[in-house]
XYZ file of C-alpha atoms in Angstrom:
696
model
C 6.771 -76.195 -76.401
C 3.365 -74.865 -77.255
C 2.639 -74.345 -73.541
C 5.841 -72.322 -73.189
C 4.906 -70.225 -76.201
C 1.466 -69.631 -74.787
C 2.874 -68.556 -71.426
C 5.322 -66.178 -73.138
C 2.457 -64.788 -75.274
C 0.395 -64.131 -72.120
C 3.324 -62.360 -70.449
C 3.868 -60.300 -73.637
C 0.236 -59.251 -73.819
C 0.161 -58.453 -70.090
C 3.286 -56.334 -70.490
C 1.679 -54.355 -73.306
C -1.451 -53.879 -71.214
C 0.464 -52.734 -68.187
C 2.537 -50.331 -70.257
C -0.465 -48.754 -71.950
C -0.154 -44.923 -72.376
C -3.199 -42.832 -71.536
C -3.834 -39.136 -71.660
C -4.686 -37.843 -68.213
C -6.454 -34.491 -67.896
C -7.677 -32.769 -64.788
C -7.706 -29.722 -62.567
C -5.725 -28.752 -59.478
C -7.318 -26.516 -56.830
C -6.730 -25.493 -53.275
C -8.946 -26.587 -50.378
C -11.336 -23.740 -51.245
C -11.737 -25.030 -54.795
C -9.792 -22.044 -56.223
C -7.669 -23.027 -59.306
C -3.912 -23.130 -58.852
C -1.897 -22.027 -61.950
C 1.706 -23.168 -62.361
C 1.489 -26.367 -60.273
C 4.363 -28.710 -61.152
C 3.139 -32.190 -62.192
C 5.820 -34.801 -62.609
C 5.737 -38.510 -63.269
C 7.448 -39.917 -60.180
C 10.968 -41.191 -60.841
C 11.317 -39.316 -64.187
C 11.879 -35.900 -65.622
C 8.625 -35.947 -67.614
C 6.106 -33.415 -66.432
C 3.923 -30.415 -67.127
C 2.305 -27.450 -65.326
C -1.279 -26.322 -64.811
C -2.558 -23.468 -66.917
C -4.221 -20.217 -65.824
C -7.335 -22.087 -64.624
C -5.546 -24.975 -62.928
C -6.102 -27.377 -65.844
C -3.469 -29.818 -67.054
C -2.914 -32.603 -69.570
C -0.146 -35.241 -69.377
C 0.620 -38.471 -71.218
C 1.492 -41.260 -68.799
C 1.479 -44.991 -68.345
C -1.010 -47.010 -66.241
C 0.775 -47.705 -62.984
C 2.722 -44.423 -62.994
C 2.440 -42.098 -60.026
C 1.886 -38.381 -60.582
C 3.386 -35.939 -58.098
C 1.686 -32.555 -57.679
C 3.861 -29.876 -55.997
C 3.254 -26.183 -55.383
C 4.932 -23.739 -53.103
C 3.102 -23.446 -49.795
C 1.153 -26.723 -50.209
C 1.734 -30.342 -49.306
C 2.881 -32.419 -52.241
C 0.212 -34.868 -53.412
C 0.756 -38.210 -55.153
C -1.802 -40.073 -57.203
C -1.338 -43.435 -58.947
C -2.725 -43.786 -62.486
C -5.198 -46.535 -63.196
C -7.228 -47.439 -66.243
C -9.987 -45.222 -64.877
C -7.719 -42.165 -64.418
C -8.637 -40.290 -67.585
C -9.667 -37.324 -65.397
C -8.121 -36.465 -62.013
C -9.204 -33.542 -59.839
C -6.550 -32.921 -57.240
C -6.955 -30.684 -54.158
C -3.734 -29.487 -52.569
C -3.658 -28.837 -48.805
C -1.788 -25.808 -47.477
C 1.314 -26.817 -45.559
C 1.830 -25.713 -41.974
C 5.560 -26.385 -42.065
C 8.051 -23.545 -41.849
C 11.141 -23.572 -44.057
C 14.344 -22.314 -42.449
C 16.567 -22.704 -45.517
C 16.490 -21.848 -49.207
C 15.826 -24.878 -51.323
C 17.393 -25.026 -54.797
C 15.638 -27.461 -57.063
C 17.390 -28.240 -60.349
C 14.864 -30.213 -62.434
C 16.572 -32.564 -64.810
C 20.010 -31.539 -63.592
C 22.953 -33.627 -64.698
C 24.901 -33.203 -61.487
C 24.393 -32.444 -57.817
C 25.863 -29.198 -56.515
C 27.054 -29.527 -52.944
C 26.794 -26.682 -50.468
C 26.259 -26.209 -46.775
C 23.714 -23.511 -47.385
C 21.206 -25.160 -49.667
C 19.752 -28.530 -50.539
C 19.498 -29.784 -54.106
C 16.898 -32.120 -55.506
C 16.220 -33.604 -58.910
C 13.436 -35.398 -60.730
C 15.754 -38.311 -61.408
C 15.211 -41.557 -59.488
C 16.362 -41.046 -55.873
C 19.698 -42.303 -54.716
C 20.137 -44.120 -51.461
C 20.680 -41.824 -48.554
C 18.687 -38.958 -50.105
C 15.171 -40.103 -49.211
C 14.797 -37.842 -46.177
C 16.092 -34.787 -47.988
C 13.836 -35.358 -50.978
C 10.778 -35.604 -48.735
C 11.768 -32.390 -47.009
C 12.120 -30.558 -50.311
C 8.787 -31.746 -51.645
C 6.817 -30.588 -48.591
C 8.625 -27.342 -47.680
C 6.391 -24.318 -48.313
C 8.775 -21.421 -47.908
C 11.255 -19.664 -50.098
C 12.366 -21.807 -52.973
C 15.056 -21.022 -55.488
C 14.794 -23.309 -58.472
C 16.404 -23.701 -61.853
C 14.505 -24.041 -65.108
C 17.304 -24.140 -67.596
C 19.526 -21.128 -66.877
C 16.988 -19.127 -64.885
C 17.021 -18.620 -61.123
C 13.507 -18.367 -59.660
C 12.747 -17.348 -56.108
C 9.259 -18.364 -55.200
C 7.334 -18.578 -51.967
C 8.816 -15.322 -50.612
C 5.602 -14.813 -48.679
C 6.944 -17.192 -46.062
C 9.735 -14.696 -45.306
C 7.330 -12.144 -43.888
C 3.674 -12.127 -44.811
C 2.805 -10.777 -48.263
C 5.640 -8.209 -48.433
C 8.578 -8.239 -50.771
C 11.839 -9.266 -49.069
C 15.093 -7.451 -49.608
C 17.631 -8.965 -52.009
C 21.384 -8.669 -51.658
C 23.730 -10.009 -54.359
C 27.448 -10.226 -53.526
C 26.971 -7.676 -50.750
C 25.087 -5.130 -52.886
C 21.399 -4.413 -52.084
C 19.201 -4.714 -55.170
C 16.608 -2.111 -56.119
C 13.042 -3.503 -56.325
C 12.833 -2.611 -60.019
C 15.739 -4.981 -60.704
C 14.344 -8.112 -58.997
C 13.565 -9.666 -62.415
C 17.308 -9.431 -63.192
C 18.084 -11.307 -59.966
C 15.697 -14.016 -61.074
C 17.678 -14.371 -64.259
C 20.968 -15.241 -62.545
C 22.306 -18.567 -63.756
C 22.142 -20.955 -60.736
C 25.486 -22.515 -61.704
C 27.082 -19.145 -60.794
C 25.675 -19.213 -57.258
C 27.932 -20.341 -54.452
C 25.629 -19.673 -51.511
C 22.059 -18.539 -50.747
C 20.848 -17.547 -47.289
C 17.554 -16.326 -45.898
C 17.535 -13.900 -42.997
C 14.299 -13.196 -41.109
C 12.991 -10.731 -38.517
C 15.651 -9.200 -36.249
C 18.435 -11.163 -37.810
C 17.721 -9.460 -41.113
C 17.292 -5.923 -39.759
C 20.341 -6.111 -37.522
C 22.510 -6.644 -40.639
C 20.721 -4.641 -43.359
C 18.557 -2.193 -41.426
C 14.842 -1.279 -41.793
C 14.818 -2.127 -45.535
C 15.090 -5.778 -44.542
C 12.118 -5.731 -42.175
C 10.285 -8.194 -44.446
C 13.213 -10.568 -44.600
C 16.330 -10.712 -46.713
C 17.596 -13.147 -49.362
C 21.394 -13.015 -49.599
C 22.946 -14.455 -52.742
C 26.684 -15.014 -53.111
C 28.121 -15.939 -56.486
C 31.361 -17.827 -57.184
C 32.932 -14.704 -58.701
C 31.868 -12.531 -55.787
C 31.299 -9.471 -58.019
C 28.050 -10.176 -59.912
C 26.530 -6.912 -61.124
C 22.748 -6.637 -61.176
C 21.907 -4.123 -63.868
C 18.566 -3.446 -65.541
C 19.091 -2.015 -69.013
C 15.520 -2.374 -70.320
C 14.396 0.623 -72.373
C 10.980 2.032 -73.228
C 9.918 4.952 -75.356
C 8.627 7.867 -73.274
C 4.879 8.202 -73.182
C 3.113 11.498 -72.458
C -0.454 10.806 -71.530
C -3.094 12.327 -73.850
C -4.887 15.325 -72.370
C -8.492 16.510 -72.900
C -8.975 18.633 -75.996
C -11.832 21.084 -76.570
C -13.932 20.060 -79.513
C -14.408 23.596 -80.829
C -10.664 24.099 -80.908
C -9.624 20.649 -82.116
C -12.650 18.798 -83.527
C -10.555 16.011 -85.131
C -8.630 13.171 -83.517
C -6.416 11.078 -85.848
C -4.319 8.017 -85.092
C -3.019 4.745 -86.521
C -4.385 1.423 -85.322
C -2.106 -0.766 -83.194
C -2.448 -4.528 -82.947
C 0.736 -4.969 -80.924
C 0.242 -6.841 -77.634
C 3.750 -6.859 -76.194
C 3.010 -4.415 -73.376
C 0.502 -6.657 -71.616
C 2.646 -9.816 -71.523
C 5.653 -7.730 -70.440
C 3.657 -6.086 -67.611
C 2.394 -9.571 -66.623
C 5.997 -10.747 -66.371
C 6.922 -7.833 -64.116
C 3.991 -8.193 -61.728
C 4.505 -11.941 -61.499
C 8.167 -11.300 -60.577
C 7.217 -8.681 -57.959
C 8.842 -5.907 -59.933
C 7.684 -2.256 -60.065
C 6.202 -1.551 -63.540
C 7.827 1.467 -65.242
C 5.139 3.904 -66.405
C 6.524 4.017 -69.949
C 6.216 0.234 -70.231
C 2.425 0.605 -69.897
C 0.840 1.021 -73.338
C -2.871 0.932 -72.602
C -3.911 0.244 -76.162
C -1.704 -2.867 -76.253
C -3.204 -4.059 -72.962
C -6.740 -3.652 -74.288
C -5.937 -5.265 -77.647
C -4.339 -8.301 -76.006
C -7.875 -9.651 -75.411
C -10.463 -10.866 -77.874
C -13.915 -9.353 -77.976
C -17.178 -10.662 -79.394
C -17.302 -8.391 -82.409
C -19.078 -9.642 -85.494
C -17.067 -10.197 -88.688
C -17.555 -8.008 -91.769
C -20.458 -8.853 -94.027
C -19.542 -6.634 -96.989
C -16.554 -6.180 -99.261
C -14.386 -4.495 -96.606
C -11.809 -6.550 -94.678
C -13.051 -5.431 -91.286
C -16.291 -4.497 -89.503
C -16.878 -1.447 -87.270
C -18.564 -1.489 -83.847
C -19.235 1.494 -81.592
C -20.989 2.155 -78.255
C -20.829 4.556 -75.356
C -21.766 4.589 -71.689
C -20.749 6.116 -68.354
C -17.072 6.087 -67.411
C -16.474 3.691 -64.445
C -13.683 5.798 -62.913
C -15.322 9.225 -63.305
C -19.051 9.912 -62.905
C -18.836 13.204 -64.808
C -17.579 11.789 -68.118
C -18.669 9.228 -70.672
C -16.674 6.527 -72.416
C -16.839 5.806 -76.170
C -15.630 2.491 -77.587
C -14.634 2.017 -81.231
C -13.990 -1.563 -82.209
C -12.732 -3.276 -85.405
C -13.038 -6.899 -86.282
C -10.821 -8.264 -89.078
C -12.142 -10.912 -91.405
C -11.015 -14.405 -90.365
C -9.238 -16.149 -93.224
C -9.130 -19.985 -92.874
C -5.560 -21.261 -92.784
C -5.952 -23.315 -95.961
C -6.972 -20.124 -97.825
C -3.954 -18.086 -96.692
C -1.637 -17.608 -99.698
C 1.738 -19.349 -99.776
C 4.231 -17.882 -97.280
C 7.825 -16.862 -97.821
C 9.158 -16.538 -94.306
C 12.644 -15.587 -93.146
C 13.351 -16.307 -89.490
C 15.850 -13.659 -88.351
C 17.203 -14.905 -85.017
C 19.517 -13.127 -82.582
C 22.136 -15.622 -81.353
C 24.392 -13.090 -79.592
C 25.755 -13.670 -76.116
C 22.889 -11.735 -74.495
C 20.449 -14.422 -75.751
C 21.949 -17.277 -73.724
C 19.443 -17.238 -70.803
C 16.726 -19.878 -70.797
C 13.944 -17.307 -71.351
C 15.673 -16.129 -74.533
C 17.238 -18.462 -77.149
C 16.156 -21.776 -75.540
C 12.554 -20.495 -75.225
C 12.763 -18.973 -78.697
C 13.694 -22.313 -80.310
C 10.741 -24.063 -78.640
C 8.387 -21.243 -79.676
C 9.389 -21.329 -83.310
C 8.649 -25.053 -83.473
C 5.013 -24.218 -82.760
C 4.997 -22.099 -85.906
C 6.912 -24.681 -87.986
C 4.359 -27.342 -87.091
C 1.638 -25.329 -88.877
C 3.495 -24.750 -92.134
C 2.244 -26.296 -95.359
C 4.157 -27.737 -98.280
C 3.679 -24.558 -100.325
C 5.208 -22.422 -97.569
C 8.979 -21.966 -97.375
C 11.306 -20.925 -94.571
C 14.828 -19.530 -94.496
C 16.789 -18.957 -91.318
C 19.221 -16.102 -90.855
C 21.163 -15.590 -87.628
C 23.307 -12.755 -86.381
C 25.798 -12.178 -83.607
C 29.118 -10.483 -84.403
C 28.127 -10.995 -88.041
C 25.145 -12.331 -89.968
C 24.705 -15.523 -92.024
C 22.158 -17.909 -93.434
C 21.931 -21.253 -91.653
C 18.982 -22.667 -93.564
C 18.336 -22.008 -97.275
C 14.705 -21.689 -98.374
C 13.038 -24.951 -97.348
C 9.500 -26.267 -97.902
C 7.197 -26.385 -94.912
C 6.822 -30.109 -95.583
C 10.433 -30.638 -94.350
C 9.628 -29.839 -90.737
C 12.355 -32.046 -89.333
C 15.047 -30.201 -91.332
C 13.740 -26.799 -90.203
C 13.429 -27.837 -86.536
C 16.895 -29.374 -86.607
C 18.375 -26.097 -87.897
C 16.640 -24.308 -84.984
C 17.859 -26.850 -82.463
C 21.484 -26.415 -83.582
C 21.518 -22.688 -82.737
C 23.787 -21.547 -79.889
C 24.311 -18.121 -78.359
C 27.599 -16.172 -78.263
C 29.199 -12.938 -79.461
C 28.095 -9.390 -79.998
C 24.933 -8.146 -81.781
C 25.067 -6.958 -85.419
C 21.305 -6.467 -85.789
C 21.441 -4.099 -88.772
C 23.522 -6.540 -90.831
C 21.099 -9.346 -89.991
C 18.126 -7.254 -91.105
C 19.726 -6.435 -94.427
C 20.486 -10.101 -95.149
C 17.019 -11.259 -94.106
C 15.284 -8.776 -96.387
C 17.649 -9.678 -99.210
C 16.730 -13.386 -98.931
C 13.011 -12.531 -98.615
C 13.180 -10.426 -101.791
C 15.099 -13.099 -103.718
C 12.373 -15.622 -102.885
C 9.458 -13.180 -103.164
C 6.070 -14.806 -103.865
C 3.750 -12.583 -105.898
C 0.390 -12.163 -104.066
C 1.873 -14.300 -101.306
C 2.719 -13.677 -97.652
C 6.296 -12.389 -97.637
C 7.564 -11.707 -94.150
C 10.676 -11.427 -91.971
C 10.168 -12.654 -88.399
C 12.729 -11.029 -86.099
C 13.265 -12.701 -82.699
C 15.575 -10.887 -80.248
C 15.888 -9.054 -76.959
C 16.526 -5.948 -79.093
C 19.983 -5.306 -77.785
C 21.829 -4.304 -80.964
C 25.362 -3.084 -80.334
C 27.339 -3.554 -83.570
C 26.900 -1.349 -86.666
C 23.522 0.398 -86.954
C 21.948 0.334 -83.477
C 20.065 3.541 -82.582
C 16.286 3.656 -82.860
C 16.575 6.437 -85.466
C 19.017 4.556 -87.670
C 17.078 1.327 -87.387
C 13.862 3.129 -88.370
C 15.568 4.580 -91.438
C 16.823 1.139 -92.427
C 13.364 -0.444 -92.152
C 11.695 2.402 -94.038
C 14.011 1.641 -96.913
C 13.346 -2.146 -96.785
C 9.586 -1.643 -96.463
C 9.401 -0.626 -100.105
C 10.041 -4.264 -101.053
C 6.499 -5.243 -99.814
C 8.059 -7.577 -97.288
C 6.330 -7.306 -93.931
C 8.021 -7.545 -90.505
C 7.005 -9.286 -87.281
C 9.078 -8.595 -84.132
C 9.106 -11.076 -81.244
C 10.739 -9.875 -78.009
C 12.325 -12.236 -75.495
C 14.020 -11.997 -72.104
C 14.446 -9.433 -69.397
C 17.139 -7.248 -67.917
C 18.234 -5.800 -71.280
C 14.961 -6.028 -73.238
C 14.694 -3.133 -75.679
C 10.974 -2.566 -76.112
C 11.457 0.862 -77.680
C 13.619 -0.515 -80.487
C 11.322 -3.438 -81.307
C 8.279 -1.157 -81.264
C 9.990 1.187 -83.710
C 10.937 -1.671 -86.042
C 7.487 -3.229 -86.035
C 5.625 0.066 -86.500
C 7.920 1.064 -89.355
C 8.077 -2.304 -91.027
C 4.360 -2.883 -91.684
C 4.247 -5.424 -88.887
C 3.420 -6.283 -85.324
C 5.267 -6.722 -82.050
C 4.739 -9.347 -79.348
C 6.637 -10.168 -76.182
C 7.007 -13.878 -75.387
C 7.781 -14.655 -71.750
C 6.501 -18.243 -71.525
C 5.567 -21.182 -73.773
C 1.921 -20.352 -73.080
C 2.443 -16.949 -74.692
C 4.326 -18.564 -77.545
C 1.368 -20.909 -78.082
C -0.947 -17.910 -78.238
C 1.132 -15.824 -80.614
C 2.526 -18.536 -82.903
C -0.156 -21.158 -82.379
C -3.693 -19.900 -81.777
C -3.182 -16.578 -83.581
C -0.925 -17.920 -86.307
C -2.997 -16.403 -89.140
C -3.381 -12.954 -87.590
C 0.281 -12.781 -86.596
C 1.562 -13.621 -90.059
C -1.119 -12.706 -92.618
C -2.060 -9.039 -93.213
C -5.539 -8.339 -94.582
C -5.334 -4.506 -94.504
C -2.361 -2.156 -94.192
C -1.948 1.528 -93.297
C -5.200 1.510 -91.358
C -5.956 5.018 -89.980
C -8.836 6.292 -87.833
C -10.129 9.856 -87.696
C -12.865 10.852 -85.281
C -14.870 14.074 -85.565
C -16.858 14.950 -82.454
C -20.130 16.909 -82.561
C -19.639 20.082 -80.485
C -23.357 20.087 -79.830
C -22.949 16.949 -77.740
C -19.294 16.860 -76.615
C -17.290 19.639 -74.943
C -13.950 17.799 -74.827
C -12.404 14.410 -75.432
C -9.215 12.473 -74.833
C -7.941 9.342 -76.517
C -6.889 6.682 -73.980
C -3.609 5.206 -75.074
C -2.178 5.288 -78.648
C 0.190 8.086 -77.586
C 2.918 6.676 -79.830
C 0.475 6.209 -82.753
C -0.947 9.742 -83.096
C -1.080 11.262 -86.553
C -1.485 14.777 -87.841
C -5.004 15.415 -89.089
C -3.731 15.948 -92.649
C -1.973 12.524 -92.557
C -5.397 10.854 -92.704
C -5.821 11.381 -96.450
C -2.103 11.249 -97.255
C -1.465 7.805 -98.742
C 2.294 8.209 -98.327
C 1.965 8.227 -94.514
C 2.550 4.855 -92.871
C 0.057 3.422 -90.355
C -0.790 0.097 -88.684
C -1.628 -3.256 -90.176
C -4.576 -5.545 -89.445
C -4.194 -9.312 -89.503
C -6.670 -12.083 -90.133
C -9.219 -12.230 -87.296
C -7.594 -9.416 -85.294
C -9.658 -7.143 -83.141
C -8.707 -3.520 -82.433
C -10.331 -1.407 -79.748
C -9.950 2.282 -78.976
C -11.534 4.212 -76.099
C -12.295 7.914 -75.784
C -13.226 9.641 -72.553
C -15.569 12.540 -73.352
C -17.015 15.424 -71.325
C -20.671 15.996 -72.397
C -22.018 19.435 -73.120
C -23.388 21.190 -69.993
C -21.256 19.208 -67.504
C -18.745 21.101 -65.381
C -15.465 19.284 -65.096
C -12.162 20.249 -63.489
C -10.221 18.832 -66.448
C -11.872 21.330 -68.814
C -9.705 24.414 -68.822
C -10.903 27.822 -69.935
C -9.582 29.259 -73.222
C -9.611 32.934 -74.148
C -12.165 34.074 -76.732
C -10.932 34.087 -80.328
C -10.842 37.433 -82.155
C -11.049 36.301 -85.790
C -12.915 32.996 -85.544
C -16.585 32.542 -84.785
C -17.436 28.828 -84.605
C -21.133 27.985 -84.989
C -22.582 24.619 -84.204
C -24.697 23.033 -86.929
C -28.106 22.006 -85.602
C -29.014 19.425 -88.232
C -26.729 16.781 -86.692
C -28.262 16.976 -83.203
C -28.697 13.189 -82.799
C -25.071 12.419 -83.679
C -22.301 12.035 -81.057
C -19.453 11.560 -83.498
C -18.427 10.458 -86.955
C -15.532 8.068 -87.334
C -13.726 7.575 -90.652
C -11.370 4.785 -91.575
C -8.817 4.514 -94.311
C -6.991 1.352 -95.289
C -5.120 -0.173 -98.215
C -5.236 -3.698 -99.509
C -1.905 -5.436 -98.743
C -0.495 -5.181 -102.299
C -1.986 -1.759 -103.213
C -0.940 1.882 -102.744
C -4.284 3.705 -102.856
C -6.423 3.854 -99.742
C -10.157 3.078 -99.351
C -12.362 5.115 -96.992
C -15.168 3.899 -94.695
C -17.487 6.135 -92.617
C -19.448 5.255 -89.461
C -21.721 7.501 -87.389
C -22.473 6.954 -83.681
C -25.922 8.316 -82.821
C -26.995 9.369 -79.345
C -30.262 7.437 -79.666
C -28.276 4.198 -80.018
C -27.174 4.293 -76.388
C -28.049 1.166 -74.425
C -26.627 -0.530 -71.377
C -22.947 -1.154 -71.726
C -21.958 -4.549 -73.170
C -19.709 -6.945 -71.304
C -17.023 -6.291 -73.948
C -17.334 -2.560 -73.221
C -16.998 -3.022 -69.465
C -14.088 -5.461 -69.686
C -12.157 -3.159 -72.007
C -12.903 -0.317 -69.616
C -11.480 -2.348 -66.691
C -8.234 -2.934 -68.586
C -7.913 0.774 -69.422
C -8.669 1.678 -65.778
C -5.940 -0.697 -64.495
C -3.482 0.578 -67.119
C -4.116 4.143 -66.037
C -3.553 3.174 -62.427
C -0.232 1.505 -63.339
C 0.791 4.708 -65.140
C -0.280 6.949 -62.244
C -2.772 8.785 -64.472
C -4.071 12.116 -63.179
C -7.480 11.395 -64.732
C -8.651 8.649 -62.370
C -11.171 9.850 -59.776
C -11.761 6.371 -58.333
C -8.378 4.813 -57.391
C -9.761 1.642 -55.703
C -8.312 -1.382 -57.508
C -10.924 -3.620 -55.903
C -13.546 -1.805 -57.971
C -11.473 -2.466 -61.123
C -11.286 -6.169 -60.209
C -15.033 -6.273 -59.587
C -15.759 -4.673 -62.973
C -13.558 -7.197 -64.782
C -14.861 -10.163 -62.768
C -18.498 -9.481 -63.656
C -17.764 -8.998 -67.387
C -15.357 -11.790 -68.356
C -17.769 -13.681 -70.597
C -16.620 -16.271 -73.206
C -13.187 -16.765 -71.680
C -12.371 -20.100 -73.273
C -8.625 -19.777 -72.951
C -8.645 -18.259 -69.478
C -6.839 -15.045 -70.359
C -9.429 -12.809 -68.757
C -9.410 -14.861 -65.550
C -5.624 -14.546 -65.613
C -5.936 -10.753 -65.893
C -8.075 -10.743 -62.755
C -5.545 -12.868 -60.895
C -2.836 -10.523 -62.101
C -4.675 -7.517 -60.581
C -5.034 -9.416 -57.315
C -1.309 -10.054 -57.333
C -0.708 -6.365 -57.914
C -3.052 -5.574 -55.067
C -0.843 -7.707 -52.817
C 2.249 -5.852 -53.944
C 0.533 -2.493 -53.495
C -0.496 -3.280 -49.944
């Protein structure tokens, strides 16, 4: 009996040992050691998996004895068995020489197999008998792949259709404009009856010269699917040069919004032409962190300035003004009264909307403390509260309420906003962090819906000292203009979340800055010295300009600065004595005789700042002078910010770029991406390379 017990004990211990979970980390590269972002890593025979980040790094929890499968479009699938020594695994993927002659639809985690003569279906479930050959073919095929991640159709590997050019898309017999490709990617795969790929002469014989790079033909079950892009952006009129002697002051509100960059990233990654009005250069620049020192005095932010030559124009100079907000440790942030205001209308059903939203909010919930409280308000055809104020200690209850949300109905956004502010006011915490967090695609269509009416509503609610954060989701009907208006008016910020990585950044890494305001109504006014500067133009901030008299008017709203936030503004200036085609002649004035004061000869400009403490109504002023004798070689922060502005101007088709070569922009960014711990700067460089491929 004892022997039997001993044998069973040995088997038990062996089983535990063999089933030991370990955390495997590593990096996936190509055969040239270049990192591969977005590689699918799956535990063989299961649906458990992950993807590599921007630098090809990954982490996965697995069991000793499991086999990891590494798959990426255009490369052979690799398999690696996990052993006790597999804590770190560097995988090199080999480019595949095979040619795919069919579209492959891969439905990861699918509950059923869709049969069709025109496409193969695979799953991460254990293979059934008779499907072994097909599964091997799917894993190793490098060409066009249409795959389902939730409710989203993705077409990847289009390069195999014809080089690096964008193929033509046809949905239910209707050719799709290139600007609407993102909407095609959002088609629910369950609605698709047939997908075909036509190449070379076969494509052009049917669809003409437009299909010379290949054609992807999608047929839906209904046969009348309408591809329509209803995204909207506020018109932007690029700032011109202004003569200093005619307009010595430049006044604007700070902007910490970052939505434009992640939205542009989504478009470029989907091969979509970027609308000029979607490009807000200040939001692109402010997406990135810079190595500015924190304040050392009583003010909530520090000021940093420098100037150097402009990389895209040898006849101008570039001035950088940077702010660094004081970083408040999370445990020192006052108690939060948060109201999640979530759009659950029918337009939110796609996987990159409500399903992504629910996962994103869990990142925020996981950081809440016992003293914080959360309420959840939803709106569709009407608005209602689905979670009463609940302590942050009850994370399971909050997450369960999020998980239970489903999409359907119209969009009564105005009613939802009223209810959310009402609940926030009823639970107001004095000297606390009181905030409504609105998550939506911005498509309001019931009750108050116009930008003007929504702005008026938020102006009224702003008096309650409840702040507003707007999180945008989805594509095809994303209303950037509306969310920008709401955030700017509601003493808040605006982000666009397209992936879980972006959610982790906004609601994870930058939790404090996103939710906790350290200074509100922050305004900047720059006065240029006419003895040094002939003309200037502010790069970006077109929608944040203020009248000069607004600077000292404490009733005028401006932007908010969060804990640890950085804000950067760039001016392009024409020095005195330099001839420049952008400097237009102005007739002499009859009644005004402007004289230049000589006693400030070593000053380039004076910049003034005004801000209010979050709970106060009277502003505080700060003054900073940039001297000409402080000029040194440009910092890496300066050059990297300049590369972003340069790329943004190119996307907008700016008339002020003398050097249009995107390779020079990439080189400038590449040589100045220091301290890139999270890989965002490297991602920006890869994004420009992707754009270069689209441009060619």
